[in-house]
């Protein structure tokens, strides 16, 4: 890339960097690897992302937040939002081996950054808390409509789904097996029927 990338190029750079961060984590990813993966020279990266590698990583996490906003809109417009949430978990079953080994970039960040970088750790924590809030609000609405039989408080179920998400992203690394993952996910999702 020559000169200052435009907004479209910036997003492309962020998505390419995100792939590398997702696999290697923040600390194990070098500037030269980012430059190679994104096709942008080190100078161009620093001109575009003044905070360097850390800013690029934060923007990679921000992209997950954008995906959450999109998912939130899908839930709002759905006749069956709980099925959408369940299907979000079920998509893990059919992921490829590489995806199983990568897990979740947000959960990975919390683990990697604990005791190392409070800012990045807290950024990732906030994304999972926003996801939990989205689950909680959706569950509460569906409980009020009588679409969920469980009497467990929505706030508890919201946290449960975050626990399931973090747990299943570890389990998929241990057992990258469709049958095992499907059994475990379906078993765990029964609590929100």
Coordinates of C-alpha atoms in Angstrom, one line a residue:
X1 CA 0.0 0.0 0.0
X2 CA 1.3 3.4 -0.9
X3 CA 0.4 6.4 1.2
X4 CA -2.4 6.6 3.8
X5 CA -4.9 3.8 3.2
X6 CA -8.6 4.8 2.9
X7 CA -11.3 3.6 5.2
X8 CA -12.0 0.6 3.1
X9 CA -8.3 -0.3 3.1
X10 CA -8.1 0.3 6.8
X11 CA -10.9 -2.3 7.4
X12 CA -9.2 -4.8 5.1
X13 CA -5.9 -4.3 7.0
X14 CA -7.7 -4.7 10.4
X15 CA -9.4 -8.0 9.2
X16 CA -6.1 -9.4 7.9
X17 CA -4.4 -8.4 11.1
X18 CA -7.2 -9.9 13.2
X19 CA -6.7 -13.3 11.5
X20 CA -3.0 -13.2 12.6
X21 CA -3.8 -12.0 16.1
X22 CA -6.5 -14.6 16.4
X23 CA -4.1 -17.4 15.7
X24 CA -1.0 -16.2 17.5
X25 CA -2.2 -13.7 20.1
X26 CA -1.0 -10.2 20.6
X27 CA 2.4 -10.9 22.2
X28 CA 3.5 -13.6 19.7
X29 CA 2.6 -11.5 16.6
X30 CA 5.5 -9.4 15.3
X31 CA 5.3 -6.2 13.3
X32 CA 7.0 -7.9 10.4
X33 CA 4.3 -10.6 10.4
X34 CA 1.6 -8.0 10.5
X35 CA 3.2 -6.2 7.6
X36 CA 3.4 -9.4 5.5
X37 CA -0.1 -10.5 6.4
X38 CA -1.7 -7.1 5.6
X39 CA 0.5 -6.1 2.7
X40 CA 1.2 -2.8 4.4
X41 CA 4.8 -1.6 5.2
X42 CA 5.7 -1.0 8.8
X43 CA 5.8 2.7 8.2
X44 CA 2.3 2.7 6.6
X45 CA 1.0 0.7 9.5
X46 CA 2.3 3.2 12.0
X47 CA 1.1 6.1 10.0
X48 CA -2.4 4.6 9.8
X49 CA -2.5 3.2 13.4
X50 CA -0.6 5.7 15.5
X51 CA -0.7 3.5 18.5
X52 CA 1.1 0.8 16.5
X53 CA 0.5 -2.9 17.1
X54 CA -1.6 -2.3 20.2
X55 CA -4.0 0.1 18.3
X56 CA -4.3 -2.4 15.5
X57 CA -5.1 -5.1 18.0
X58 CA -7.7 -2.9 19.7
X59 CA -9.3 -2.3 16.3
X60 CA -9.3 -6.0 15.7
X61 CA -11.3 -6.5 18.9
X62 CA -13.6 -3.6 17.9
X63 CA -14.4 -5.6 14.8
X64 CA -15.9 -8.3 17.1
X65 CA -18.0 -5.6 18.7
X66 CA -19.3 -4.6 15.2
X67 CA -20.2 -8.3 14.6
X68 CA -22.1 -8.2 18.0
X69 CA -24.0 -5.1 16.8
X70 CA -25.0 -6.9 13.6
X71 CA -26.1 -10.0 15.7
X72 CA -28.1 -7.7 17.9
X73 CA -30.0 -6.4 14.9
X74 CA -30.7 -9.9 13.7
X75 CA -32.1 -10.8 17.2
X76 CA -34.3 -7.7 17.2
X77 CA -35.8 -8.6 13.8
X78 CA -36.2 -12.3 14.5
X79 CA -39.5 -14.1 15.2
X80 CA -37.4 -16.7 17.2
X81 CA -34.4 -14.9 18.7
X82 CA -33.6 -17.8 21.0
X83 CA -33.2 -20.1 18.1
X84 CA -30.7 -17.6 16.6
X85 CA -28.7 -17.7 19.8
X86 CA -28.7 -21.5 19.9
X87 CA -27.7 -21.6 16.3
X88 CA -24.8 -19.3 17.1
X89 CA -23.4 -22.0 19.4
X90 CA -24.3 -24.8 17.0
X91 CA -22.2 -23.3 14.2
X92 CA -19.1 -24.3 16.2
X93 CA -19.9 -28.0 15.5
X94 CA -19.3 -27.6 11.7
X95 CA -16.2 -25.3 12.0
X96 CA -13.0 -26.5 10.4
X97 CA -10.1 -27.8 12.5
X98 CA -8.2 -24.5 12.3
X99 CA -11.2 -22.6 13.7
X100 CA -11.4 -25.1 16.5
X101 CA -7.8 -24.5 17.4
X102 CA -8.2 -20.7 17.2
X103 CA -11.1 -20.6 19.6
X104 CA -12.5 -17.1 20.4
X105 CA -10.3 -14.1 19.9
X106 CA -12.1 -12.2 22.7
X107 CA -11.8 -15.1 25.3
X108 CA -8.2 -15.7 24.2
X109 CA -7.4 -12.0 24.8
X110 CA -8.7 -12.2 28.4
X111 CA -6.5 -15.1 29.1
X112 CA -3.4 -13.7 27.3
X113 CA -3.7 -10.2 28.8
X114 CA -4.5 -11.1 32.5
X115 CA -1.5 -9.7 34.5
X116 CA 0.0 -8.3 31.3
X117 CA -2.1 -5.5 29.9
X118 CA -5.2 -4.3 31.8
X119 CA -6.4 -2.1 29.0
X120 CA -6.6 -4.9 26.4
X121 CA -7.9 -7.4 29.1
X122 CA -10.7 -4.9 30.0
X123 CA -11.5 -4.3 26.4
X124 CA -12.1 -8.0 25.8
X125 CA -14.0 -8.3 29.1
X126 CA -16.4 -5.5 28.1
X127 CA -17.2 -7.2 24.8
X128 CA -18.2 -10.4 26.6
X129 CA -20.2 -8.4 29.1
X130 CA -22.0 -6.6 26.2
X131 CA -22.7 -10.1 24.8
X132 CA -24.0 -11.2 28.1
X133 CA -26.3 -8.2 28.4
X134 CA -27.7 -8.9 24.9
X135 CA -28.4 -12.5 25.9
X136 CA -29.9 -11.4 29.2
X137 CA -32.3 -8.9 27.6
X138 CA -33.3 -11.4 24.9
X139 CA -33.9 -14.2 27.4
X140 CA -35.9 -11.8 29.7
X141 CA -38.2 -10.8 26.8
X142 CA -38.7 -14.4 25.8
X143 CA -39.5 -15.5 29.4
X144 CA -42.1 -12.7 29.5
X145 CA -43.7 -14.0 26.3
X146 CA -43.7 -17.6 27.7
X147 CA -41.3 -18.8 25.1
X148 CA -38.7 -20.1 27.7
X149 CA -39.9 -22.5 30.3
X150 CA -36.9 -22.0 32.6
X151 CA -37.6 -19.9 35.7
X152 CA -33.9 -19.3 36.2
X153 CA -33.3 -15.5 36.2
X154 CA -32.4 -14.1 32.8
X155 CA -29.3 -12.5 34.3
X156 CA -28.1 -15.9 35.5
X157 CA -28.8 -17.5 32.1
X158 CA -27.0 -14.6 30.3
X159 CA -23.9 -15.4 32.4
X160 CA -24.4 -19.1 31.8
X161 CA -24.3 -18.6 28.1
X162 CA -21.0 -16.6 28.4
X163 CA -19.6 -19.5 30.5
X164 CA -20.8 -22.0 27.9
X165 CA -19.1 -19.9 25.1
X166 CA -15.8 -19.7 26.9
X167 CA -16.0 -23.3 27.9
X168 CA -16.9 -24.6 24.5
X169 CA -14.0 -22.7 23.0
X170 CA -11.7 -24.6 25.2
X171 CA -13.4 -27.9 24.6
X172 CA -13.2 -27.6 20.9
X173 CA -9.4 -27.5 21.2
X174 CA -9.4 -30.6 23.3
X175 CA -12.1 -32.4 21.2
X176 CA -12.2 -31.0 17.7
X177 CA -14.8 -33.6 16.9
X178 CA -18.3 -32.8 15.5
X179 CA -20.1 -35.6 17.4
X180 CA -18.6 -34.7 20.8
X181 CA -19.1 -30.9 20.3
X182 CA -22.7 -31.4 19.1
X183 CA -23.5 -33.6 22.1
X184 CA -22.0 -31.1 24.6
X185 CA -23.6 -28.0 23.0
X186 CA -27.1 -29.6 22.8
X187 CA -26.8 -30.8 26.4
X188 CA -25.9 -27.3 27.6
X189 CA -28.5 -25.5 25.5
X190 CA -31.3 -27.5 27.1
X191 CA -31.2 -25.1 30.1
X192 CA -32.6 -22.3 28.0
X193 CA -35.6 -24.2 26.5

